[in-house]
CSV table of C-alpha atoms in Angstrom, one decimal:
chain,number,residue,atom,x,y,z
A,536,GLY,CA,-14.0,-35.3,-32.4
A,537,ALA,CA,-12.3,-32.0,-31.4
A,538,VAL,CA,-10.9,-33.1,-28.1
A,539,VAL,CA,-8.7,-30.8,-26.1
A,540,SER,CA,-6.7,-32.3,-23.2
A,541,GLN,CA,-5.2,-30.2,-20.5
A,542,HIS,CA,-2.6,-31.3,-17.9
A,543,PRO,CA,-2.3,-31.3,-15.0
A,544,SER,CA,-5.8,-30.9,-13.7
A,545,ARG,CA,-4.5,-29.7,-10.3
A,546,VAL,CA,-1.2,-28.4,-9.1
A,547,ILE,CA,0.1,-26.9,-5.9
A,548,CYS,CA,3.4,-25.1,-5.9
A,549,LYS,CA,5.4,-22.9,-3.6
A,550,SER,CA,5.7,-19.2,-4.0
A,551,GLY,CA,8.6,-18.3,-6.3
A,552,THR,CA,8.6,-21.5,-8.3
A,553,SER,CA,7.4,-21.9,-11.9
A,554,VAL,CA,4.6,-24.1,-13.1
A,555,LYS,CA,3.9,-25.4,-16.6
A,556,ILE,CA,0.4,-26.3,-17.9
A,557,GLU,CA,0.0,-28.2,-21.1
A,558,CYS,CA,-2.8,-28.0,-23.6
A,559,ARG,CA,-3.1,-30.6,-26.4
A,560,SER,CA,-5.4,-31.0,-29.3
A,561,LEU,CA,-5.8,-34.8,-29.5
A,562,ASP,CA,-7.6,-35.3,-32.8
A,563,PHE,CA,-6.9,-32.2,-34.8
A,564,GLN,CA,-4.2,-29.7,-35.5
A,565,ALA,CA,-4.6,-26.3,-34.0
A,566,THR,CA,-2.6,-23.3,-35.3
A,567,THR,CA,-4.3,-21.2,-32.7
A,568,MET,CA,-5.1,-21.9,-29.1
A,569,PHE,CA,-6.4,-19.6,-26.4
A,570,TRP,CA,-5.6,-19.4,-22.7
A,571,TYR,CA,-8.1,-18.2,-20.2
A,572,ARG,CA,-8.1,-17.5,-16.5
A,573,GLN,CA,-11.2,-17.9,-14.3
A,574,PHE,CA,-11.6,-16.7,-10.8
A,575,PRO,CA,-14.2,-18.4,-8.5
A,576,LYS,CA,-17.8,-17.7,-9.6
A,577,GLN,CA,-16.6,-15.4,-12.4
A,578,SER,CA,-16.4,-15.5,-16.1
A,579,LEU,CA,-13.6,-16.5,-18.4
A,580,MET,CA,-11.0,-13.9,-19.0
A,581,LEU,CA,-8.9,-14.2,-22.1
A,582,MET,CA,-5.2,-14.0,-21.3
A,583,ALA,CA,-3.5,-14.7,-24.6
A,584,THR,CA,-3.8,-16.1,-28.1
A,585,SER,CA,-1.2,-18.8,-28.8
A,586,ASN,CA,0.0,-19.0,-32.4
A,587,GLU,CA,1.9,-22.0,-33.6
A,588,GLY,CA,5.4,-21.0,-34.7
A,589,SER,CA,5.1,-17.4,-33.6
A,590,LYS,CA,4.8,-15.2,-30.6
A,591,ALA,CA,1.7,-15.2,-28.5
A,592,THR,CA,-0.6,-12.2,-28.5
A,593,TYR,CA,-1.4,-11.1,-24.9
A,594,GLU,CA,-4.4,-9.2,-23.8
A,595,GLN,CA,-4.0,-5.9,-22.2
A,596,GLY,CA,-2.9,-6.1,-18.6
A,597,VAL,CA,-1.5,-9.6,-18.8
A,598,GLU,CA,2.2,-9.8,-18.1
A,599,LYS,CA,3.9,-11.7,-20.9
A,600,ASP,CA,7.1,-12.2,-18.9
A,601,LYS,CA,5.1,-13.8,-16.1
A,602,PHE,CA,2.8,-16.0,-18.2
A,603,LEU,CA,5.1,-17.6,-20.9
A,604,ILE,CA,3.3,-19.2,-23.7
A,605,ASN,CA,4.9,-21.6,-26.2
A,606,HIS,CA,3.1,-23.1,-29.1
A,607,ALA,CA,5.9,-25.3,-30.5
A,608,SER,CA,3.7,-27.8,-32.5
A,609,LEU,CA,0.3,-27.9,-34.1
A,610,THR,CA,-1.0,-30.0,-31.2
A,611,LEU,CA,0.6,-28.5,-28.1
A,612,SER,CA,0.6,-25.2,-26.4
A,613,THR,CA,2.1,-24.6,-22.9
A,614,LEU,CA,1.5,-21.9,-20.4
A,615,THR,CA,4.3,-21.4,-17.8
A,616,VAL,CA,3.5,-19.3,-14.8
A,617,THR,CA,6.9,-18.0,-13.7
A,618,SER,CA,7.8,-17.0,-10.1
A,619,ALA,CA,4.3,-17.8,-9.0
A,620,HIS,CA,2.7,-15.9,-6.2
A,621,PRO,CA,-0.5,-16.7,-4.2
A,622,GLU,CA,-2.4,-14.1,-6.3
A,623,ASP,CA,-1.7,-16.3,-9.4
A,624,SER,CA,-3.9,-19.0,-7.8
A,625,SER,CA,-6.7,-19.5,-10.2
A,626,PHE,CA,-8.4,-21.9,-12.7
A,627,TYR,CA,-6.6,-21.8,-16.1
A,628,ILE,CA,-8.4,-23.1,-19.2
A,629,CYS,CA,-7.2,-23.5,-22.8
A,630,SER,CA,-9.3,-23.8,-25.9
A,631,ALA,CA,-8.9,-24.5,-29.6
A,632,ALA,CA,-10.9,-25.2,-32.7
A,633,PRO,CA,-10.2,-27.5,-35.7
A,634,PRO,CA,-9.3,-25.9,-39.0
A,635,GLY,CA,-12.3,-24.7,-40.8
A,636,ARG,CA,-14.3,-24.4,-37.6
A,637,ASP,CA,-12.9,-21.1,-36.4
A,638,TYR,CA,-16.0,-20.4,-34.4
A,639,GLY,CA,-16.7,-23.4,-32.3
A,640,TYR,CA,-14.0,-23.7,-29.7
A,641,THR,CA,-13.5,-26.7,-27.6
A,642,PHE,CA,-12.2,-26.1,-24.1
A,643,GLY,CA,-9.8,-28.2,-22.0
A,644,SER,CA,-10.9,-29.5,-18.6
A,645,GLY,CA,-8.9,-26.7,-16.8
A,646,THR,CA,-6.0,-26.6,-14.4
A,647,ARG,CA,-6.5,-25.5,-10.8
A,648,LEU,CA,-3.4,-23.8,-9.7
A,649,THR,CA,-2.8,-23.1,-6.0
A,650,VAL,CA,0.3,-21.2,-4.9
A,651,VAL,CA,1.2,-21.5,-1.3
B,1020,GLY,CA,-14.7,-3.9,-27.9
B,1021,GLU,CA,-17.6,-6.3,-27.4
B,1022,ASN,CA,-19.5,-6.2,-24.2
B,1023,VAL,CA,-21.8,-9.1,-23.2
B,1024,GLU,CA,-24.4,-8.8,-20.4
B,1025,GLN,CA,-26.0,-11.9,-19.1
B,1026,HIS,CA,-29.0,-12.3,-16.8
B,1027,PRO,CA,-29.9,-13.6,-14.3
B,1028,SER,CA,-26.8,-14.4,-12.4
B,1029,THR,CA,-28.6,-17.1,-10.5
B,1030,LEU,CA,-31.7,-19.1,-11.5
B,1031,SER,CA,-33.4,-21.6,-9.3
B,1032,VAL,CA,-36.2,-23.8,-10.8
B,1033,GLN,CA,-38.1,-27.0,-9.9
B,1034,GLU,CA,-37.4,-30.1,-11.9
B,1035,GLY,CA,-39.6,-30.1,-15.0
B,1036,ASP,CA,-39.9,-26.3,-15.2
B,1037,SER,CA,-38.4,-24.3,-18.0
B,1038,ALA,CA,-35.4,-22.0,-17.6
B,1039,VAL,CA,-34.5,-19.0,-19.7
B,1040,ILE,CA,-31.2,-17.1,-19.7
B,1041,LYS,CA,-30.8,-13.9,-21.6
B,1042,CYS,CA,-27.8,-12.1,-23.0
B,1043,THR,CA,-27.3,-8.8,-24.8
B,1044,TYR,CA,-24.2,-7.8,-26.8
B,1045,SER,CA,-22.9,-4.5,-28.1
B,1046,ASP,CA,-20.8,-5.1,-31.2
B,1047,SER,CA,-23.0,-5.4,-34.4
B,1048,ALA,CA,-20.0,-7.2,-36.0
B,1049,SER,CA,-20.5,-10.2,-33.8
B,1050,ASN,CA,-22.0,-13.0,-35.8
B,1051,TYR,CA,-21.7,-16.2,-33.8
B,1052,PHE,CA,-23.2,-16.9,-30.4
B,1053,PRO,CA,-22.3,-20.0,-28.5
B,1054,TRP,CA,-23.6,-21.2,-25.2
B,1055,TYR,CA,-21.5,-23.2,-22.8
B,1056,LYS,CA,-22.3,-25.3,-19.8
B,1057,GLN,CA,-19.6,-25.5,-17.0
B,1058,GLU,CA,-19.8,-28.0,-14.2
B,1059,LEU,CA,-17.9,-27.5,-11.1
B,1060,GLY,CA,-14.1,-27.9,-11.6
B,1061,LYS,CA,-14.4,-28.6,-15.3
B,1062,GLY,CA,-13.9,-26.6,-18.5
B,1063,PRO,CA,-16.9,-25.2,-20.4
B,1064,GLN,CA,-18.7,-27.4,-22.8
B,1065,LEU,CA,-20.4,-26.1,-25.9
B,1066,ILE,CA,-24.1,-27.1,-25.8
B,1067,ILE,CA,-25.6,-25.1,-28.6
B,1068,ASP,CA,-24.7,-22.2,-30.9
B,1069,ILE,CA,-26.4,-19.9,-33.4
B,1070,ARG,CA,-25.2,-17.8,-36.3
B,1071,SER,CA,-26.4,-14.4,-37.1
B,1072,ASN,CA,-28.3,-15.5,-40.2
B,1073,VAL,CA,-30.5,-17.7,-38.1
B,1074,GLY,CA,-33.2,-16.6,-35.7
B,1075,GLU,CA,-33.8,-19.8,-33.7
B,1076,LYS,CA,-32.2,-23.2,-33.3
B,1077,LYS,CA,-33.3,-26.2,-31.3
B,1078,ASP,CA,-31.7,-29.3,-30.1
B,1079,GLN,CA,-34.0,-31.6,-28.0
B,1080,ARG,CA,-34.7,-29.7,-24.7
B,1081,ILE,CA,-32.4,-26.8,-25.5
B,1082,ALA,CA,-33.2,-23.9,-27.8
B,1083,VAL,CA,-31.5,-20.6,-28.6
B,1084,THR,CA,-33.1,-17.5,-30.1
B,1085,LEU,CA,-31.4,-14.5,-31.6
B,1086,ASN,CA,-32.7,-11.0,-32.3
B,1087,LYS,CA,-29.9,-9.3,-34.2
B,1088,THR,CA,-31.7,-6.0,-34.5
B,1089,ALA,CA,-32.1,-5.8,-30.7
B,1090,LYS,CA,-28.7,-7.4,-30.1
B,1091,HIS,CA,-30.0,-10.0,-27.7
B,1092,PHE,CA,-30.1,-13.8,-27.6
B,1093,SER,CA,-31.5,-16.3,-25.2
B,1094,LEU,CA,-31.1,-19.9,-24.0
B,1095,HIS,CA,-34.2,-21.9,-23.3
B,1096,ILE,CA,-34.1,-25.2,-21.5
B,1097,THR,CA,-37.4,-27.1,-21.2
B,1098,GLU,CA,-38.3,-29.9,-18.8
B,1099,THR,CA,-35.3,-29.2,-16.7
B,1100,GLN,CA,-33.5,-32.0,-14.9
B,1101,PRO,CA,-31.2,-32.0,-11.8
B,1102,GLU,CA,-28.3,-32.8,-14.1
B,1103,ASP,CA,-28.9,-29.5,-15.9
B,1104,SER,CA,-27.6,-27.8,-12.8
B,1105,ALA,CA,-24.4,-25.9,-13.8
B,1106,VAL,CA,-23.1,-22.5,-14.7
B,1107,TYR,CA,-24.1,-21.4,-18.2
B,1108,PHE,CA,-22.1,-18.8,-20.2
B,1109,CYS,CA,-23.2,-17.0,-23.3
B,1110,ALA,CA,-20.7,-15.6,-25.7
B,1111,ALA,CA,-20.6,-13.3,-28.7
B,1112,THR,CA,-17.9,-13.9,-31.3
B,1113,ALA,CA,-16.4,-11.4,-33.6
B,1114,LEU,CA,-13.2,-11.3,-35.7
B,1115,SER,CA,-10.3,-9.8,-33.8
B,1116,GLY,CA,-6.7,-9.7,-34.9
B,1117,GLY,CA,-7.3,-12.5,-37.4
B,1118,SER,CA,-9.0,-14.8,-34.9
B,1119,TYR,CA,-12.6,-15.2,-33.9
B,1120,ILE,CA,-12.6,-14.3,-30.3
B,1121,PRO,CA,-15.6,-15.0,-28.0
B,1122,THR,CA,-16.5,-12.5,-25.4
B,1123,PHE,CA,-18.3,-14.2,-22.5
B,1124,GLY,CA,-21.1,-13.1,-20.3
B,1125,ARG,CA,-20.6,-13.3,-16.5
B,1126,GLY,CA,-22.5,-16.6,-16.3
B,1127,THR,CA,-25.7,-17.9,-14.8
B,1128,SER,CA,-25.8,-20.5,-12.1
B,1129,LEU,CA,-28.7,-22.7,-12.8
B,1130,ILE,CA,-30.0,-24.8,-9.9
B,1131,VAL,CA,-32.7,-27.4,-10.6
B,1132,HIS,CA,-34.3,-28.8,-7.5
B,1133,PRO,CA,-35.6,-32.4,-7.7
């Protein structure tokens, strides 16, 4: 149980375009999901906390107008990278935990974004 | 905020040897300490965790110890196998803004040579 699916696994886009990444909890409802960014050989950096039915909470230094988060249902959160630039190229990962298991987060398989 | 230090950054062992990865944390309010294994191009996978009211936990070849007084915890892998090769992250979790947010260490790249 507690499966988190992330799509797409890889995406290449041109500079200036927008890219949407989906994170779905397959067998549980998640009122909260988290979005991370990971640079090569580095740790996971929390970008934002996605809350179902309300605005996301962004970490300091993360541009909320650039990284749009929508958590429209209890099983889906989306991260849209707007007007992407090569420096946005990174590995993006989401995570969530079933209700009552607030500690043990399950991670998605990640999305490799390359902006050319 | 929480600060998690993880050592070593790289660990190379021979198959069958033991591997130990150590982490320290700064926030005494942290009370949950998961360990994640991340293989290349994949998301992290929870392999073992420990809560602050427990000093040690074991699951087959993997064990985790916690010293809350000293604010450090360790991952022990015995009888290592090549498939254990991956990046391992420790994390310390505390309540922040209504959610339990893990702070991750910088990761340890474990290489197990056949």
